[in-house]
């Protein structure tokens, strides 16, 4: 349940960055000078003719990140049923910092000289469409899996009846123990695609998500296997048919 705080911070902070990016292009000088100085410090200079597309790609990714955080916040508040588990203070502080740094990571992909008063030439490319389609696909499956997990603790009328663990079935649970973690990885990969596939910085983010979610999935998979003697043996922990 403490993850609710992470998504709330992400919605506020990344929403703020999203609004700033839009206003900085169309209404130069409309927001605080400290944020403009911050962007000049972390943004990279670009002499490419494709500067408009670099800006548009980063803007799309920031929007996708905000939508993802908003959906996860809504699911934490109204869908998921949490146990009384606790979180280590170090993990809690890291989680809050992570979503702030994530927005800045996207912001630094925007050329620092994009606010030059010139009209940016923006073209929707194949990787924008492919990334958004993959993002929607992975998000839908993640939501379905989270609903399945929540329903294990609810009656048919929707009332919470217990906080114990059960064996989930349906959707991607037929192949892996933690499909919501796998979907999380796919969501970040979709953002890498939206950035044009060549953005090395974001691929490091994807690599972090891969190891983080894989570790959590393995621990969860082992828990299921130890707790339920009849747990499906064909299920993998994280990636269908692979791991």
PDB file of C-alpha atoms in Angstrom:
ATOM      1  CA  UNK A   1       0.000   0.000   0.000  1.00  0.00           C
ATOM      2  CA  UNK A   2       2.982   2.325   0.435  1.00  0.00           C
ATOM      3  CA  UNK A   3       3.467   2.298  -3.330  1.00  0.00           C
ATOM      4  CA  UNK A   4       0.430   4.579  -3.439  1.00  0.00           C
ATOM      5  CA  UNK A   5       2.712   7.391  -2.251  1.00  0.00           C
ATOM      6  CA  UNK A   6       5.146   6.725  -5.108  1.00  0.00           C
ATOM      7  CA  UNK A   7       2.464   7.037  -7.758  1.00  0.00           C
ATOM      8  CA  UNK A   8       0.960  10.122  -6.121  1.00  0.00           C
ATOM      9  CA  UNK A   9       4.362  11.847  -6.229  1.00  0.00           C
ATOM     10  CA  UNK A  10       4.839  10.712  -9.825  1.00  0.00           C
ATOM     11  CA  UNK A  11       1.444  12.057 -10.916  1.00  0.00           C
ATOM     12  CA  UNK A  12       2.166  15.455  -9.353  1.00  0.00           C
ATOM     13  CA  UNK A  13       5.817  15.816 -10.362  1.00  0.00           C
ATOM     14  CA  UNK A  14       5.695  14.330 -13.855  1.00  0.00           C
ATOM     15  CA  UNK A  15       2.431  16.140 -14.521  1.00  0.00           C
ATOM     16  CA  UNK A  16       4.200  19.364 -13.611  1.00  0.00           C
ATOM     17  CA  UNK A  17       7.088  18.555 -15.986  1.00  0.00           C
ATOM     18  CA  UNK A  18       4.618  17.683 -18.732  1.00  0.00           C
ATOM     19  CA  UNK A  19       2.820  21.015 -18.375  1.00  0.00           C
ATOM     20  CA  UNK A  20       6.142  22.835 -18.316  1.00  0.00           C
ATOM     21  CA  UNK A  21       7.313  21.172 -21.534  1.00  0.00           C
ATOM     22  CA  UNK A  22       4.152  22.212 -23.306  1.00  0.00           C
ATOM     23  CA  UNK A  23       4.212  25.763 -22.006  1.00  0.00           C
ATOM     24  CA  UNK A  24       7.947  26.152 -22.581  1.00  0.00           C
ATOM     25  CA  UNK A  25       7.399  25.544 -26.281  1.00  0.00           C
ATOM     26  CA  UNK A  26       4.270  27.584 -26.798  1.00  0.00           C
ATOM     27  CA  UNK A  27       4.622  30.170 -24.012  1.00  0.00           C
ATOM     28  CA  UNK A  28       8.375  30.811 -23.518  1.00  0.00           C
ATOM     29  CA  UNK A  29       9.286  32.208 -20.121  1.00  0.00           C
ATOM     30  CA  UNK A  30       5.894  31.387 -18.652  1.00  0.00           C
ATOM     31  CA  UNK A  31       7.203  29.300 -15.761  1.00  0.00           C
ATOM     32  CA  UNK A  32       9.838  29.495 -13.057  1.00  0.00           C
ATOM     33  CA  UNK A  33      13.366  30.382 -14.100  1.00  0.00           C
ATOM     34  CA  UNK A  34      14.815  27.669 -11.818  1.00  0.00           C
ATOM     35  CA  UNK A  35      13.179  24.952 -13.926  1.00  0.00           C
ATOM     36  CA  UNK A  36      14.400  26.559 -17.124  1.00  0.00           C
ATOM     37  CA  UNK A  37      17.932  26.657 -15.683  1.00  0.00           C
ATOM     38  CA  UNK A  38      17.579  23.026 -14.595  1.00  0.00           C
ATOM     39  CA  UNK A  39      16.613  22.006 -18.109  1.00  0.00           C
ATOM     40  CA  UNK A  40      19.524  23.923 -19.595  1.00  0.00           C
ATOM     41  CA  UNK A  41      21.798  22.057 -17.194  1.00  0.00           C
ATOM     42  CA  UNK A  42      20.528  18.535 -17.866  1.00  0.00           C
ATOM     43  CA  UNK A  43      19.289  18.914 -21.460  1.00  0.00           C
ATOM     44  CA  UNK A  44      21.637  18.204 -24.323  1.00  0.00           C
ATOM     45  CA  UNK A  45      22.417  20.541 -27.169  1.00  0.00           C
ATOM     46  CA  UNK A  46      21.153  19.342 -30.529  1.00  0.00           C
ATOM     47  CA  UNK A  47      22.129  20.489 -33.981  1.00  0.00           C
ATOM     48  CA  UNK A  48      20.034  17.816 -35.660  1.00  0.00           C
ATOM     49  CA  UNK A  49      17.314  18.731 -38.090  1.00  0.00           C
ATOM     50  CA  UNK A  50      15.271  16.157 -36.171  1.00  0.00           C
ATOM     51  CA  UNK A  51      15.129  18.315 -33.034  1.00  0.00           C
ATOM     52  CA  UNK A  52      11.345  18.630 -33.354  1.00  0.00           C
ATOM     53  CA  UNK A  53      10.939  14.856 -33.311  1.00  0.00           C
ATOM     54  CA  UNK A  54      13.287  14.514 -30.333  1.00  0.00           C
ATOM     55  CA  UNK A  55      11.123  16.966 -28.425  1.00  0.00           C
ATOM     56  CA  UNK A  56       7.903  15.250 -29.542  1.00  0.00           C
ATOM     57  CA  UNK A  57       9.212  11.769 -28.615  1.00  0.00           C
ATOM     58  CA  UNK A  58      10.202  12.919 -25.119  1.00  0.00           C
ATOM     59  CA  UNK A  59       6.867  14.686 -24.709  1.00  0.00           C
ATOM     60  CA  UNK A  60       5.025  11.483 -25.646  1.00  0.00           C
ATOM     61  CA  UNK A  61       7.088   9.408 -23.208  1.00  0.00           C
ATOM     62  CA  UNK A  62       6.477  11.879 -20.389  1.00  0.00           C
ATOM     63  CA  UNK A  63       2.753  11.711 -21.174  1.00  0.00           C
ATOM     64  CA  UNK A  64       2.844   7.889 -21.167  1.00  0.00           C
ATOM     65  CA  UNK A  65       4.744   7.915 -17.871  1.00  0.00           C
ATOM     66  CA  UNK A  66       2.152  10.244 -16.342  1.00  0.00           C
ATOM     67  CA  UNK A  67      -0.743   8.100 -17.600  1.00  0.00           C
ATOM     68  CA  UNK A  68       0.938   4.981 -16.232  1.00  0.00           C
ATOM     69  CA  UNK A  69       1.422   6.601 -12.818  1.00  0.00           C
ATOM     70  CA  UNK A  70      -2.163   7.895 -12.797  1.00  0.00           C
ATOM     71  CA  UNK A  71      -3.560   4.441 -13.640  1.00  0.00           C
ATOM     72  CA  UNK A  72      -1.420   2.731 -11.010  1.00  0.00           C
ATOM     73  CA  UNK A  73      -2.465   5.321  -8.425  1.00  0.00           C
ATOM     74  CA  UNK A  74      -6.137   4.698  -9.256  1.00  0.00           C
ATOM     75  CA  UNK A  75      -5.596   0.928  -9.009  1.00  0.00           C
ATOM     76  CA  UNK A  76      -3.888   1.298  -5.631  1.00  0.00           C
ATOM     77  CA  UNK A  77      -6.780   3.375  -4.331  1.00  0.00           C
ATOM     78  CA  UNK A  78      -9.756   1.523  -5.804  1.00  0.00           C
ATOM     79  CA  UNK A  79      -8.741  -1.883  -7.197  1.00  0.00           C
ATOM     80  CA  UNK A  80      -5.967  -3.583  -5.250  1.00  0.00           C
ATOM     81  CA  UNK A  81      -6.481  -5.183  -1.849  1.00  0.00           C
ATOM     82  CA  UNK A  82      -3.320  -4.913   0.227  1.00  0.00           C
ATOM     83  CA  UNK A  83      -2.173  -6.897   3.223  1.00  0.00           C
ATOM     84  CA  UNK A  84      -0.659  -5.265   6.294  1.00  0.00           C
ATOM     85  CA  UNK A  85       2.887  -5.569   4.942  1.00  0.00           C
ATOM     86  CA  UNK A  86       5.496  -2.927   5.739  1.00  0.00           C
ATOM     87  CA  UNK A  87       8.265  -1.363   3.666  1.00  0.00           C
ATOM     88  CA  UNK A  88      11.826  -0.553   4.683  1.00  0.00           C
ATOM     89  CA  UNK A  89      12.480   3.167   5.075  1.00  0.00           C
ATOM     90  CA  UNK A  90      15.408   2.972   2.616  1.00  0.00           C
ATOM     91  CA  UNK A  91      13.206   1.353  -0.027  1.00  0.00           C
ATOM     92  CA  UNK A  92      10.496   3.929   0.640  1.00  0.00           C
ATOM     93  CA  UNK A  93      12.874   6.882   0.173  1.00  0.00           C
ATOM     94  CA  UNK A  94      14.387   5.292  -2.913  1.00  0.00           C
ATOM     95  CA  UNK A  95      10.933   4.766  -4.418  1.00  0.00           C
ATOM     96  CA  UNK A  96      10.014   8.420  -3.968  1.00  0.00           C
ATOM     97  CA  UNK A  97      13.341   9.539  -5.452  1.00  0.00           C
ATOM     98  CA  UNK A  98      13.018   7.095  -8.343  1.00  0.00           C
ATOM     99  CA  UNK A  99       9.874   8.630  -9.801  1.00  0.00           C
ATOM    100  CA  UNK A 100      11.276  12.136  -9.474  1.00  0.00           C
ATOM    101  CA  UNK A 101      14.497  11.068 -11.212  1.00  0.00           C
ATOM    102  CA  UNK A 102      12.498   9.226 -13.872  1.00  0.00           C
ATOM    103  CA  UNK A 103      10.770  12.409 -14.994  1.00  0.00           C
ATOM    104  CA  UNK A 104      14.103  14.244 -15.092  1.00  0.00           C
ATOM    105  CA  UNK A 105      15.550  11.394 -17.151  1.00  0.00           C
ATOM    106  CA  UNK A 106      12.882  12.010 -19.771  1.00  0.00           C
ATOM    107  CA  UNK A 107      13.374  15.769 -19.537  1.00  0.00           C
ATOM    108  CA  UNK A 108      17.104  15.468 -20.237  1.00  0.00           C
ATOM    109  CA  UNK A 109      16.258  13.801 -23.566  1.00  0.00           C
ATOM    110  CA  UNK A 110      14.710  17.075 -24.747  1.00  0.00           C
ATOM    111  CA  UNK A 111      17.286  19.237 -26.564  1.00  0.00           C
ATOM    112  CA  UNK A 112      18.258  22.160 -24.314  1.00  0.00           C
ATOM    113  CA  UNK A 113      18.002  24.548 -27.265  1.00  0.00           C
ATOM    114  CA  UNK A 114      14.477  23.578 -28.330  1.00  0.00           C
ATOM    115  CA  UNK A 115      13.058  26.838 -26.893  1.00  0.00           C
ATOM    116  CA  UNK A 116      14.635  28.997 -29.559  1.00  0.00           C
ATOM    117  CA  UNK A 117      11.457  30.664 -30.742  1.00  0.00           C
ATOM    118  CA  UNK A 118      11.375  28.658 -33.957  1.00  0.00           C
ATOM    119  CA  UNK A 119       8.479  26.441 -34.905  1.00  0.00           C
ATOM    120  CA  UNK A 120       9.449  22.803 -34.438  1.00  0.00           C
ATOM    121  CA  UNK A 121       8.840  20.398 -37.292  1.00  0.00           C
ATOM    122  CA  UNK A 122       7.138  17.343 -35.804  1.00  0.00           C
ATOM    123  CA  UNK A 123       6.457  14.157 -37.694  1.00  0.00           C
ATOM    124  CA  UNK A 124       4.666  11.101 -36.327  1.00  0.00           C
ATOM    125  CA  UNK A 125       6.948   8.138 -37.017  1.00  0.00           C
ATOM    126  CA  UNK A 126       6.454   4.381 -37.029  1.00  0.00           C
ATOM    127  CA  UNK A 127       8.179   4.019 -33.646  1.00  0.00           C
ATOM    128  CA  UNK A 128       5.706   6.439 -32.032  1.00  0.00           C
ATOM    129  CA  UNK A 129       2.779   4.312 -33.214  1.00  0.00           C
ATOM    130  CA  UNK A 130       4.467   1.010 -32.357  1.00  0.00           C
ATOM    131  CA  UNK A 131       5.455   2.232 -28.889  1.00  0.00           C
ATOM    132  CA  UNK A 132       1.970   3.523 -28.055  1.00  0.00           C
ATOM    133  CA  UNK A 133       0.274   0.324 -29.295  1.00  0.00           C
ATOM    134  CA  UNK A 134       2.628  -1.798 -27.191  1.00  0.00           C
ATOM    135  CA  UNK A 135       2.082   0.496 -24.209  1.00  0.00           C
ATOM    136  CA  UNK A 136      -1.716   0.139 -24.425  1.00  0.00           C
ATOM    137  CA  UNK A 137      -1.479  -3.637 -24.883  1.00  0.00           C
ATOM    138  CA  UNK A 138       0.820  -4.125 -21.870  1.00  0.00           C
ATOM    139  CA  UNK A 139      -1.186  -1.703 -19.709  1.00  0.00           C
ATOM    140  CA  UNK A 140      -4.462  -3.518 -20.399  1.00  0.00           C
ATOM    141  CA  UNK A 141      -2.958  -6.867 -19.433  1.00  0.00           C
ATOM    142  CA  UNK A 142      -1.347  -5.428 -16.311  1.00  0.00           C
ATOM    143  CA  UNK A 143      -4.692  -4.012 -15.220  1.00  0.00           C
ATOM    144  CA  UNK A 144      -6.462  -7.321 -15.858  1.00  0.00           C
ATOM    145  CA  UNK A 145      -3.860  -9.204 -13.814  1.00  0.00           C
ATOM    146  CA  UNK A 146      -4.141  -6.758 -10.922  1.00  0.00           C
ATOM    147  CA  UNK A 147      -7.935  -7.173 -10.974  1.00  0.00           C
ATOM    148  CA  UNK A 148      -7.492 -10.976 -10.852  1.00  0.00           C
ATOM    149  CA  UNK A 149      -5.195 -10.639  -7.820  1.00  0.00           C
ATOM    150  CA  UNK A 150      -7.624  -8.296  -6.072  1.00  0.00           C
ATOM    151  CA  UNK A 151     -10.575 -10.617  -6.711  1.00  0.00           C
ATOM    152  CA  UNK A 152      -8.795 -13.413  -4.837  1.00  0.00           C
ATOM    153  CA  UNK A 153      -9.513 -11.430  -1.673  1.00  0.00           C
ATOM    154  CA  UNK A 154     -13.046 -10.364  -2.546  1.00  0.00           C
ATOM    155  CA  UNK A 155     -16.452 -11.991  -2.635  1.00  0.00           C
ATOM    156  CA  UNK A 156     -18.559 -11.995  -5.794  1.00  0.00           C
ATOM    157  CA  UNK A 157     -20.244  -8.848  -4.529  1.00  0.00           C
ATOM    158  CA  UNK A 158     -16.865  -7.077  -4.368  1.00  0.00           C
ATOM    159  CA  UNK A 159     -16.514  -7.087  -0.580  1.00  0.00           C
ATOM    160  CA  UNK A 160     -13.085  -7.848   0.881  1.00  0.00           C
ATOM    161  CA  UNK A 161     -13.362 -11.154   2.759  1.00  0.00           C
ATOM    162  CA  UNK A 162      -9.721 -12.031   3.506  1.00  0.00           C
ATOM    163  CA  UNK A 163      -6.132 -10.854   3.116  1.00  0.00           C
ATOM    164  CA  UNK A 164      -4.608 -14.264   2.488  1.00  0.00           C
ATOM    165  CA  UNK A 165      -2.792 -15.350  -0.664  1.00  0.00           C
ATOM    166  CA  UNK A 166      -4.386 -17.583  -3.284  1.00  0.00           C
ATOM    167  CA  UNK A 167      -3.384 -19.083  -6.617  1.00  0.00           C
ATOM    168  CA  UNK A 168      -4.367 -16.723  -9.447  1.00  0.00           C
ATOM    169  CA  UNK A 169      -5.694 -18.011 -12.770  1.00  0.00           C
ATOM    170  CA  UNK A 170      -6.579 -16.334 -16.044  1.00  0.00           C
ATOM    171  CA  UNK A 171      -4.970 -13.968 -18.547  1.00  0.00           C
ATOM    172  CA  UNK A 172      -1.140 -14.112 -18.417  1.00  0.00           C
ATOM    173  CA  UNK A 173      -1.238 -15.951 -15.082  1.00  0.00           C
ATOM    174  CA  UNK A 174      -1.622 -19.128 -17.145  1.00  0.00           C
ATOM    175  CA  UNK A 175       2.002 -18.742 -18.234  1.00  0.00           C
ATOM    176  CA  UNK A 176       3.830 -16.879 -15.460  1.00  0.00           C
ATOM    177  CA  UNK A 177       3.489 -16.283 -11.739  1.00  0.00           C
ATOM    178  CA  UNK A 178       3.950 -12.510 -11.985  1.00  0.00           C
ATOM    179  CA  UNK A 179       2.549 -11.247 -15.287  1.00  0.00           C
ATOM    180  CA  UNK A 180       1.994  -7.771 -13.822  1.00  0.00           C
ATOM    181  CA  UNK A 181       5.771  -7.494 -13.380  1.00  0.00           C
ATOM    182  CA  UNK A 182       6.328  -8.688 -16.939  1.00  0.00           C
ATOM    183  CA  UNK A 183       3.797  -6.118 -18.171  1.00  0.00           C
ATOM    184  CA  UNK A 184       5.683  -3.412 -16.238  1.00  0.00           C
ATOM    185  CA  UNK A 185       8.836  -4.313 -18.161  1.00  0.00           C
ATOM    186  CA  UNK A 186       6.950  -4.197 -21.462  1.00  0.00           C
ATOM    187  CA  UNK A 187       5.582  -0.751 -20.590  1.00  0.00           C
ATOM    188  CA  UNK A 188       9.113   0.604 -20.133  1.00  0.00           C
ATOM    189  CA  UNK A 189      10.252  -1.113 -23.334  1.00  0.00           C
ATOM    190  CA  UNK A 190       7.350   0.562 -25.144  1.00  0.00           C
ATOM    191  CA  UNK A 191       8.638   3.933 -23.941  1.00  0.00           C
ATOM    192  CA  UNK A 192      12.109   3.070 -25.260  1.00  0.00           C
ATOM    193  CA  UNK A 193      10.507   2.310 -28.624  1.00  0.00           C
ATOM    194  CA  UNK A 194       8.607   5.615 -28.513  1.00  0.00           C
ATOM    195  CA  UNK A 195      11.925   7.417 -28.023  1.00  0.00           C
ATOM    196  CA  UNK A 196      13.125   5.834 -31.273  1.00  0.00           C
ATOM    197  CA  UNK A 197      14.955   2.734 -29.922  1.00  0.00           C
ATOM    198  CA  UNK A 198      18.335   4.456 -30.023  1.00  0.00           C
ATOM    199  CA  UNK A 199      18.140   6.267 -26.672  1.00  0.00           C
ATOM    200  CA  UNK A 200      20.850   4.637 -24.561  1.00  0.00           C
ATOM    201  CA  UNK A 201      19.872   6.454 -21.348  1.00  0.00           C
ATOM    202  CA  UNK A 202      16.352   5.043 -21.363  1.00  0.00           C
ATOM    203  CA  UNK A 203      17.623   1.533 -22.124  1.00  0.00           C
ATOM    204  CA  UNK A 204      19.553   1.736 -18.848  1.00  0.00           C
ATOM    205  CA  UNK A 205      16.211   2.489 -17.173  1.00  0.00           C
ATOM    206  CA  UNK A 206      14.735  -0.578 -18.906  1.00  0.00           C
ATOM    207  CA  UNK A 207      17.690  -2.659 -17.694  1.00  0.00           C
ATOM    208  CA  UNK A 208      17.079  -1.534 -14.109  1.00  0.00           C
ATOM    209  CA  UNK A 209      13.371  -2.390 -14.382  1.00  0.00           C
ATOM    210  CA  UNK A 210      14.267  -5.796 -15.835  1.00  0.00           C
ATOM    211  CA  UNK A 211      16.492  -6.786 -12.909  1.00  0.00           C
ATOM    212  CA  UNK A 212      14.216  -5.226 -10.300  1.00  0.00           C
ATOM    213  CA  UNK A 213      11.050  -6.913 -11.561  1.00  0.00           C
ATOM    214  CA  UNK A 214      12.811 -10.214 -12.265  1.00  0.00           C
ATOM    215  CA  UNK A 215      14.092 -10.411  -8.685  1.00  0.00           C
ATOM    216  CA  UNK A 216      10.648  -9.636  -7.264  1.00  0.00           C
ATOM    217  CA  UNK A 217       9.072 -12.198  -9.605  1.00  0.00           C
ATOM    218  CA  UNK A 218      11.477 -14.975  -8.589  1.00  0.00           C
ATOM    219  CA  UNK A 219      10.829 -14.362  -4.884  1.00  0.00           C
ATOM    220  CA  UNK A 220       7.072 -14.377  -5.493  1.00  0.00           C
ATOM    221  CA  UNK A 221       7.313 -17.529  -7.650  1.00  0.00           C
ATOM    222  CA  UNK A 222       9.233 -19.364  -4.934  1.00  0.00           C
ATOM    223  CA  UNK A 223       6.655 -18.252  -2.372  1.00  0.00           C
ATOM    224  CA  UNK A 224       3.820 -19.705  -4.461  1.00  0.00           C
ATOM    225  CA  UNK A 225       5.702 -22.985  -4.960  1.00  0.00           C
ATOM    226  CA  UNK A 226       6.447 -23.357  -1.242  1.00  0.00           C
ATOM    227  CA  UNK A 227       2.971 -22.385  -0.051  1.00  0.00           C
ATOM    228  CA  UNK A 228       0.850 -24.329  -2.558  1.00  0.00           C
ATOM    229  CA  UNK A 229       1.798 -27.958  -3.211  1.00  0.00           C
ATOM    230  CA  UNK A 230      -0.453 -28.121  -6.273  1.00  0.00           C
ATOM    231  CA  UNK A 231       0.905 -24.942  -7.840  1.00  0.00           C
ATOM    232  CA  UNK A 232       1.064 -25.296 -11.676  1.00  0.00           C
ATOM    233  CA  UNK A 233       4.526 -26.600 -12.562  1.00  0.00           C
ATOM    234  CA  UNK A 234       4.483 -25.268 -16.123  1.00  0.00           C
ATOM    235  CA  UNK A 235       4.422 -21.635 -15.007  1.00  0.00           C
ATOM    236  CA  UNK A 236       7.562 -19.583 -15.295  1.00  0.00           C
ATOM    237  CA  UNK A 237       8.364 -16.823 -12.823  1.00  0.00           C
ATOM    238  CA  UNK A 238       8.609 -13.761 -15.029  1.00  0.00           C
ATOM    239  CA  UNK A 239       8.871 -14.180 -18.819  1.00  0.00           C
ATOM    240  CA  UNK A 240       6.561 -16.700 -20.541  1.00  0.00           C
ATOM    241  CA  UNK A 241       8.362 -19.863 -21.744  1.00  0.00           C
ATOM    242  CA  UNK A 242      11.736 -18.346 -20.825  1.00  0.00           C
ATOM    243  CA  UNK A 243      12.326 -17.512 -17.159  1.00  0.00           C
TER     244      UNK A 243
END
